[in-house]
Short mmCIF file of C-alpha atoms and ligand atoms in Angstrom, two decimals:
data_model
loop_
_atom_site.label_atom_id
_atom_site.label_comp_id
_atom_site.label_asym_id
_atom_site.label_seq_id
_atom_site.Cartn_x
_atom_site.Cartn_y
_atom_site.Cartn_z
CA MET A 59 -20.25 -12.08 6.84
CA ILE A 60 -19.39 -11.27 10.77
CA ARG A 61 -19.86 -12.77 13.30
CA PHE A 62 -19.31 -11.66 17.61
CA SER A 63 -19.27 -13.31 20.33
CA GLU A 64 -18.66 -13.41 23.63
CA ASN A 65 -16.19 -15.59 26.38
CA TYR A 66 -14.94 -17.02 22.75
CA SER A 67 -12.07 -19.64 23.17
CA LEU A 68 -9.02 -18.69 20.89
CA LYS A 69 -7.67 -21.93 20.81
CA ASN A 70 -8.39 -22.00 16.67
CA TYR A 71 -6.84 -18.37 15.91
CA ASN A 72 -3.72 -19.01 18.21
CA THR A 73 -0.58 -21.53 16.00
CA PHE A 74 0.35 -22.03 19.56
CA GLY A 75 -3.57 -23.66 19.98
CA VAL A 76 -3.40 -22.57 23.61
CA GLU A 77 -6.84 -22.20 25.42
CA ALA A 78 -7.42 -18.49 25.84
CA LYS A 79 -10.62 -16.94 26.54
CA ALA A 80 -11.47 -13.14 24.72
CA SER A 81 -14.43 -11.37 26.36
CA PHE A 82 -15.55 -10.15 23.05
CA PHE A 83 -14.88 -11.33 19.71
CA PHE A 84 -15.65 -9.92 16.55
CA GLU A 85 -14.63 -11.38 12.64
CA PHE A 86 -15.69 -9.56 9.87
CA THR A 87 -14.94 -9.75 5.85
CA GLU A 88 -16.18 -6.64 4.78
CA LEU A 89 -15.35 -3.06 5.82
CA ASP A 90 -19.04 -1.91 6.29
CA ASP A 91 -19.24 -4.57 8.81
CA LEU A 92 -16.98 -2.96 10.55
CA THR A 93 -17.65 0.56 10.91
CA GLU A 94 -21.45 -0.69 10.77
CA PHE A 95 -20.48 -2.70 14.72
CA LEU A 96 -18.01 0.45 15.88
CA GLN A 97 -21.12 2.00 15.35
CA SER A 98 -23.54 0.18 17.50
CA ASN A 99 -23.79 1.41 20.76
CA SER A 100 -22.11 -2.01 22.72
CA SER A 101 -20.99 -3.55 26.29
CA TRP A 102 -17.00 -4.01 24.63
CA LYS A 103 -17.06 0.05 23.80
CA GLU A 104 -14.33 1.12 27.00
CA GLU A 105 -12.79 -1.88 26.46
CA PRO A 106 -9.14 -2.41 25.52
CA ILE A 107 -9.20 -3.70 21.66
CA PHE A 108 -6.03 -6.50 19.74
CA LEU A 109 -6.15 -6.97 16.73
CA LEU A 110 -5.44 -10.58 15.91
CA GLY A 111 -4.38 -12.01 11.54
CA GLY A 112 -3.17 -15.09 11.65
CA GLY A 113 -2.58 -15.63 14.98
CA SER A 114 0.94 -17.47 13.87
CA ASN A 115 3.07 -15.31 16.11
CA LEU A 116 1.03 -14.97 18.91
CA LEU A 117 1.06 -15.87 22.74
CA PHE A 118 -0.89 -15.95 24.84
CA VAL A 119 -0.58 -16.54 28.44
CA ASP A 120 -4.00 -15.92 29.45
CA ASP A 121 -7.52 -15.05 28.65
CA TYR A 122 -8.06 -11.27 27.07
CA LYS A 123 -9.93 -9.39 28.95
CA GLY A 124 -11.14 -6.87 26.15
CA LEU A 125 -12.28 -6.67 22.28
CA ILE A 126 -10.65 -9.19 19.77
CA ILE A 127 -11.42 -8.04 16.12
CA HIS A 128 -9.73 -10.25 13.41
CA PRO A 129 -10.33 -8.94 9.43
CA ASN A 130 -10.84 -11.97 7.61
CA VAL A 131 -11.38 -9.54 3.88
CA PRO A 132 -11.15 -12.56 1.20
CA GLY A 133 -9.85 -11.44 -2.49
CA VAL A 134 -6.82 -11.17 -4.98
CA GLU A 135 -6.73 -8.31 -7.12
CA VAL A 136 -4.47 -7.40 -10.20
CA ILE A 137 -5.35 -3.45 -10.30
CA ARG A 138 -2.09 -2.47 -12.58
CA GLU A 139 0.52 -3.84 -14.80
CA ASN A 140 2.53 -2.27 -16.72
CA ARG A 141 5.73 -4.33 -18.96
CA ASN A 142 8.44 -4.89 -16.63
CA GLN A 143 5.56 -4.64 -12.34
CA VAL A 144 1.98 -6.22 -11.80
CA TRP A 145 0.11 -4.43 -8.71
CA VAL A 146 -1.91 -6.74 -7.11
CA GLU A 147 -4.72 -6.16 -3.98
CA VAL A 148 -4.74 -8.77 -1.41
CA GLY A 149 -7.73 -9.16 1.19
CA ALA A 150 -6.11 -9.32 4.82
CA GLY A 151 -7.68 -12.87 5.45
CA GLU A 152 -5.72 -14.53 2.70
CA ASP A 153 -3.30 -16.62 3.61
CA TRP A 154 -0.47 -15.46 2.97
CA ASP A 155 1.35 -19.26 1.41
CA ARG A 156 -1.35 -19.48 -0.86
CA PHE A 157 -1.21 -15.50 -2.11
CA VAL A 158 2.56 -16.86 -2.28
CA ASP A 159 1.84 -19.72 -3.94
CA TYR A 160 -0.72 -17.80 -6.47
CA CYS A 161 1.62 -15.81 -7.32
CA VAL A 162 5.09 -18.28 -8.56
CA LYS A 163 2.57 -19.57 -10.49
CA SER A 164 0.67 -16.04 -12.29
CA GLN A 165 4.50 -15.18 -12.55
CA TYR A 166 4.79 -12.55 -10.94
CA TYR A 167 8.22 -12.42 -8.58
CA GLY A 168 9.57 -11.67 -5.84
CA LEU A 169 7.78 -13.00 -3.13
CA GLU A 170 9.58 -16.85 -3.39
CA ASN A 171 11.75 -16.62 -0.96
CA LEU A 172 9.08 -15.81 1.58
CA SER A 173 6.95 -19.72 0.98
CA LEU A 174 4.89 -21.89 3.82
CA ILE A 175 5.30 -18.77 6.45
CA PRO A 176 2.40 -19.68 8.35
CA GLY A 177 -0.51 -16.44 9.11
CA THR A 178 -2.31 -13.76 7.19
CA VAL A 179 -1.78 -11.49 4.15
CA GLY A 180 -2.74 -8.52 6.65
CA ALA A 181 -0.03 -9.68 9.65
CA ALA A 182 2.41 -9.70 6.39
CA PRO A 183 3.61 -5.87 6.69
CA VAL A 184 2.69 -5.27 10.39
CA GLN A 185 5.68 -6.78 11.17
CA ASN A 186 7.80 -6.62 8.04
CA ILE A 187 7.98 -10.74 7.26
CA GLY A 188 11.18 -11.87 6.11
CA ALA A 189 13.11 -14.85 5.03
CA TYR A 190 16.13 -15.86 3.30
CA GLY A 191 17.39 -12.69 1.84
CA VAL A 192 14.08 -11.37 1.80
CA GLU A 193 11.80 -8.22 4.21
CA VAL A 194 8.23 -8.63 2.57
CA GLN A 195 8.96 -4.97 2.95
CA ASP A 196 10.40 -4.51 -1.04
CA PHE A 197 7.71 -5.78 -2.41
CA VAL A 198 4.51 -4.20 0.01
CA ASP A 199 3.10 -0.48 -2.26
CA THR A 200 0.61 0.48 0.30
CA VAL A 201 -1.08 -1.22 2.94
CA ASN A 202 -5.14 0.27 3.24
CA GLY A 203 -7.04 -0.34 6.73
CA PHE A 204 -9.67 1.25 8.86
CA ASP A 205 -8.00 3.68 12.04
CA LEU A 206 -10.21 3.49 15.30
CA LYS A 207 -8.92 6.44 16.83
CA THR A 208 -10.03 8.78 13.61
CA MET A 209 -12.58 6.21 12.74
CA THR A 210 -11.82 6.73 8.94
CA ALA A 211 -10.16 4.40 6.08
CA TYR A 212 -7.06 5.20 4.64
CA SER A 213 -4.20 3.52 2.88
CA VAL A 214 -0.15 3.92 3.99
CA PRO A 215 2.31 3.81 1.33
CA ALA A 216 4.87 1.80 1.62
CA GLU A 217 7.52 5.15 2.51
CA GLN A 218 5.56 5.97 5.55
CA CYS A 219 5.17 2.23 6.78
CA GLN A 220 8.51 2.86 8.92
CA PHE A 221 9.80 -0.74 8.07
CA GLU A 222 12.31 -2.27 9.85
CA TYR A 223 13.74 -5.34 10.57
CA ARG A 224 10.26 -7.70 12.18
CA ASN A 225 9.00 -3.75 12.93
CA SER A 226 7.25 -0.86 11.45
CA ILE A 227 4.84 1.72 12.60
CA PHE A 228 1.84 -0.86 12.44
CA LYS A 229 3.79 -2.00 15.79
CA ASN A 230 3.94 1.52 16.84
CA GLU A 231 2.70 4.63 16.64
CA LEU A 232 -0.74 2.56 14.88
CA LYS A 233 -0.64 -0.40 17.56
CA ASN A 234 -4.22 -1.60 17.83
CA ARG A 235 -5.42 1.12 16.56
CA PHE A 236 -5.09 1.30 12.39
CA ILE A 237 -6.70 -2.20 10.93
CA VAL A 238 -5.10 -3.56 7.77
CA THR A 239 -8.18 -4.70 5.45
CA SER A 240 -6.20 -5.37 2.76
CA VAL A 241 -2.16 -5.15 0.89
CA VAL A 242 -1.06 -3.81 -2.26
CA PHE A 243 1.73 -5.29 -3.33
CA ARG A 244 4.44 -4.59 -6.72
CA LEU A 245 5.58 -7.46 -7.88
CA ASP A 246 8.00 -8.35 -11.34
CA LYS A 247 7.36 -9.84 -14.27
CA PHE A 248 11.08 -10.80 -14.68
CA PRO A 249 12.18 -12.82 -11.54
CA ASP A 250 15.48 -11.17 -9.55
CA PHE A 251 16.71 -14.37 -7.62
CA LYS A 252 18.48 -14.07 -4.07
CA LEU A 253 19.62 -17.42 -3.55
CA ASP A 254 22.53 -15.10 -1.24
CA TYR A 255 20.76 -17.34 2.26
CA GLY A 256 22.82 -20.25 3.83
CA THR A 257 21.63 -23.57 1.52
CA LEU A 258 19.48 -22.60 -0.41
CA LYS A 259 21.36 -21.97 -4.02
CA ALA A 260 22.47 -25.52 -3.48
CA GLU A 261 18.82 -26.65 -2.98
CA VAL A 262 17.53 -24.69 -5.84
CA GLU A 263 20.28 -26.42 -7.50
CA LYS A 264 19.65 -29.86 -7.15
CA ARG A 265 15.98 -28.86 -8.34
CA GLY A 266 17.80 -28.44 -11.49
CA LYS A 267 16.66 -25.35 -13.36
CA LEU A 268 16.97 -21.58 -11.76
CA ASP A 269 13.17 -20.23 -12.03
CA PRO A 270 11.25 -18.98 -8.73
CA HIS A 271 9.30 -22.46 -8.83
CA ASN A 272 12.05 -24.09 -7.86
CA VAL A 273 12.94 -21.23 -5.39
CA ARG A 274 9.42 -21.48 -4.01
CA GLU A 275 10.37 -25.82 -4.01
CA ALA A 276 13.40 -25.23 -2.54
CA VAL A 277 12.67 -22.74 0.30
CA VAL A 278 9.52 -25.18 1.27
CA ALA A 279 12.37 -28.31 1.87
CA ILE A 280 14.67 -25.84 3.74
CA ARG A 281 11.98 -24.57 5.67
CA GLN A 282 10.18 -28.43 6.49
CA SER A 283 13.60 -29.42 7.44
CA LYS A 284 14.13 -27.09 10.35
CA LEU A 285 10.43 -25.61 11.23
CA PRO A 286 7.04 -27.50 12.75
CA ASP A 287 4.17 -27.55 11.00
CA PRO A 288 1.78 -25.54 12.88
CA LEU A 289 -1.00 -27.94 12.38
CA GLU A 290 1.61 -30.78 13.45
CA LEU A 291 3.02 -29.25 16.23
CA GLY A 292 1.98 -25.85 18.22
CA ASN A 293 4.19 -22.82 17.51
CA ALA A 294 4.93 -19.36 16.81
CA GLY A 295 8.00 -19.72 14.47
CA SER A 296 10.91 -18.02 15.82
CA PHE A 297 9.56 -16.69 19.20
CA PHE A 298 12.55 -14.22 20.00
CA LYS A 299 14.46 -12.19 17.46
CA ASN A 300 18.29 -12.40 16.72
CA PRO A 301 19.70 -9.84 18.98
CA VAL A 302 21.75 -7.04 17.36
CA VAL A 303 25.17 -5.86 19.40
CA ASP A 304 27.57 -3.39 18.91
CA HIS A 305 30.84 -4.68 17.02
CA ASP A 306 33.06 -4.43 20.23
CA PHE A 307 31.18 -6.77 21.82
CA ALA A 308 30.27 -9.16 19.29
CA GLU A 309 34.01 -9.12 18.76
CA LYS A 310 34.95 -9.81 22.40
CA LEU A 311 32.30 -12.50 21.85
CA LYS A 312 33.74 -13.70 19.08
CA ALA A 313 37.09 -14.49 20.46
CA VAL A 314 35.71 -16.64 22.86
CA ASN A 315 33.17 -18.22 21.13
CA PRO A 316 34.88 -18.42 17.39
CA GLY A 317 32.31 -21.05 15.54
CA MET A 318 29.20 -17.83 16.83
CA PRO A 319 27.49 -17.21 13.68
CA ASN A 320 27.00 -13.27 12.99
CA TYR A 321 26.31 -11.03 10.37
CA PRO A 322 27.40 -7.31 10.54
CA THR A 323 24.51 -4.93 9.34
CA VAL A 324 24.54 -1.97 7.45
CA ASP A 325 24.26 0.38 10.00
CA GLY A 326 27.75 -1.12 11.70
CA LYS A 327 26.24 -3.45 14.21
CA ILE A 328 26.44 -7.38 14.28
CA LYS A 329 23.05 -9.05 14.58
CA LEU A 330 23.46 -12.81 16.28
CA ALA A 331 21.65 -15.87 15.99
CA ALA A 332 19.59 -16.74 18.66
CA GLY A 333 18.67 -20.36 17.67
CA TRP A 334 22.65 -20.33 17.87
CA LEU A 335 22.87 -18.79 21.61
CA ILE A 336 19.97 -21.19 23.13
CA ASP A 337 21.67 -24.12 21.09
CA GLN A 338 24.62 -23.59 22.90
CA CYS A 339 22.76 -23.29 26.53
CA GLY A 340 21.45 -26.56 25.56
CA TRP A 341 17.49 -25.71 24.75
CA LYS A 342 16.67 -27.52 21.58
CA GLY A 343 15.10 -30.37 22.47
CA TYR A 344 14.11 -29.92 25.54
CA ARG A 345 10.69 -30.44 27.24
CA THR A 346 8.69 -29.38 30.54
CA GLY A 347 5.30 -31.58 30.08
CA ASP A 348 3.86 -30.17 27.14
CA ALA A 349 5.88 -26.76 26.40
CA GLY A 350 9.15 -27.76 24.62
CA VAL A 351 12.39 -26.13 22.41
CA HIS A 352 11.86 -27.41 18.59
CA LYS A 353 14.47 -30.71 18.36
CA ASN A 354 16.11 -28.70 14.77
CA GLN A 355 15.52 -25.35 16.23
CA ALA A 356 16.20 -23.30 19.27
CA LEU A 357 14.55 -20.95 18.58
CA VAL A 358 11.05 -21.82 18.29
CA LEU A 359 9.18 -22.85 21.63
CA VAL A 360 6.47 -25.83 20.84
CA ASN A 361 3.26 -26.89 22.77
CA TYR A 362 3.17 -30.71 22.17
CA GLY A 363 -0.07 -30.88 23.51
CA ASN A 364 -1.96 -28.93 26.29
CA ALA A 365 0.61 -26.76 27.38
CA SER A 366 -0.89 -23.38 28.51
CA GLY A 367 0.75 -20.17 27.60
CA LYS A 368 1.70 -19.91 30.95
CA GLU A 369 4.18 -22.67 31.08
CA LEU A 370 4.98 -21.52 27.45
CA TYR A 371 6.48 -17.88 28.91
CA LEU A 372 7.88 -19.63 31.80
CA LEU A 373 10.34 -21.69 29.63
CA SER A 374 10.71 -18.47 27.25
CA GLN A 375 11.73 -16.40 30.60
CA GLU A 376 14.49 -19.59 31.46
CA ILE A 377 15.62 -19.31 28.58
CA GLN A 378 16.41 -15.62 28.08
CA GLN A 379 18.04 -15.49 31.75
CA SER A 380 19.85 -18.40 30.73
CA VAL A 381 20.79 -16.81 27.41
CA LYS A 382 22.44 -13.73 29.31
CA ASP A 383 24.06 -15.14 31.80
CA ARG A 384 25.91 -16.95 29.93
CA PHE A 385 26.60 -14.51 26.85
CA ALA A 386 25.31 -11.54 28.41
CA VAL A 387 23.27 -10.97 25.75
CA GLU A 388 19.47 -9.82 26.09
CA LEU A 389 16.87 -11.26 24.15
CA GLU A 390 13.71 -9.76 22.97
CA PRO A 391 10.18 -11.46 22.05
CA GLU A 392 9.70 -11.41 18.41
CA ALA A 393 6.42 -13.38 19.37
CA ASN A 394 3.55 -10.97 20.13
CA ILE A 395 3.04 -11.99 24.24
CA LEU A 396 -0.77 -11.24 25.35
CA GLY A 397 -2.23 -11.72 28.77
CA VAL A 398 1.47 -10.58 31.19
N1 LIG B 221 21.35 -21.66 14.79
C1 LIG B 221 21.68 -22.86 15.37
N2 LIG B 221 21.02 -24.20 16.59
C2 LIG B 221 19.73 -23.15 15.99
C3 LIG B 221 18.91 -22.39 15.26
C4 LIG B 221 19.90 -22.19 14.77
O1 LIG B 221 22.86 -23.60 15.69
O2 LIG B 221 18.76 -24.25 17.09
C5 LIG B 221 22.16 -21.63 13.78
C6 LIG B 221 22.28 -21.94 12.41
O3 LIG B 221 23.22 -23.36 12.45
C7 LIG B 221 22.86 -20.57 11.52
C8 LIG B 221 22.14 -19.45 11.96
O4 LIG B 221 22.14 -19.96 13.50
O5 LIG B 221 24.07 -20.46 11.26
C9 LIG B 221 21.03 -18.80 11.82
O6 LIG B 221 20.38 -19.99 11.76
P1 LIG B 221 18.80 -20.24 10.24
O7 LIG B 221 19.23 -20.23 8.96
O8 LIG B 221 17.90 -21.27 10.89
O9 LIG B 221 17.81 -18.40 10.98
P2 LIG B 221 17.71 -17.56 12.17
O10 LIG B 221 18.21 -16.57 12.09
O11 LIG B 221 17.89 -19.24 13.42
C10 LIG B 221 15.69 -16.80 10.72
C11 LIG B 221 14.52 -15.68 10.98
C12 LIG B 221 13.55 -16.81 10.62
C13 LIG B 221 14.10 -16.96 9.13
C14 LIG B 221 14.71 -17.67 9.16
C15 LIG B 221 15.90 -17.89 7.78
C16 LIG B 221 14.19 -14.52 12.82
C17 LIG B 221 14.30 -14.22 14.40
N3 LIG B 221 14.38 -15.61 12.21
O12 LIG B 221 15.99 -17.32 11.37
O13 LIG B 221 12.00 -16.33 10.41
O14 LIG B 221 13.29 -18.17 8.54
O15 LIG B 221 16.44 -16.59 9.36
O16 LIG B 221 15.31 -16.68 6.84
O17 LIG B 221 14.99 -13.07 12.31
C18 LIG B 221 10.03 -15.88 11.80
O18 LIG B 221 10.35 -14.92 11.69
O19 LIG B 221 9.56 -17.01 12.76
C19 LIG B 221 11.11 -16.86 11.64
C20 LIG B 221 11.31 -18.34 10.76
#
């Protein structure tokens, strides 16, 4: 299946639900359709290209003047297994949480802490999605796709994906160049629980037996209590990354703010909680027009209905400035901001 349109509305392709148009939009379900499209001689040839997954980590500040490519490749297939592990290849267009649900039901373990993250499977390795002590990089075996620069299909093994906190080669060297078509995950047949994050363990215990199903249920409950459902209230999850600062600087901040959450990183630095910093600046629950800051999680910007991308962007800049003024910490957006 393909869809090619000009001047195409992106309102249903971004979980903020803001209106923006793409000059050109191409959606495909099979790699052959993509290569055929790329070989055709058309008006979009000189335009910039943006690769759009589920649109759940994205803010369109303005119309997109260029070509948007939306891979919608379906399919979930077990391609290999042994006594302890199973390798599953999943189309980039599959819904992430439906895949996690399938894994838990099939007794393929590892991804249960990443339950209910909005977006597509293809986008998961791009920003190395993470939650409750797990990052997807621990379960990615290979990322398959098509390179627009070399016009070839190839696979990137996990070791070459340059995974970091919310980062990978696909956001850097291969940005807007490598179209992910499928991802191979290596999952465990025996669960290895990661329950150290926040209240997760207590939430699992409330549900009885320690099993992956209950871990999934607990994660879903925690997320639902803190994070708005994009189908009900437009948002893109955490709008900013948690900032990483030097140890000495964190100590100084801690001396003045004894309650400040802080987490040591493997390289001796300290990760701060952006949500806490924003919350301390008084933004939680703030609303201006239809743009706002979520009432339960200050890291999440929300669209109450008709906020424009520009309004949300301006709000994000005000928040950045106030955190900088008060804590001398620079917040970096986690969401992809387009059109500025
Ligand atoms: N906090 C506040 N006020 C707030 C929000 C948070 O004081 O408004 C405090 C919390 O009390 C806690 C700390 O900040 O002490 C951290 O909060 P939380 O556990 O809710 O996690 P987070 O750091 O805000 C990160 C991820 C989330 C992920 C959760 C759970 C980033 C940018 N965000 O949020 O990921 O679900 O941890 O692992 O790393 C996303 O990427 O879109 C996302 C939602």
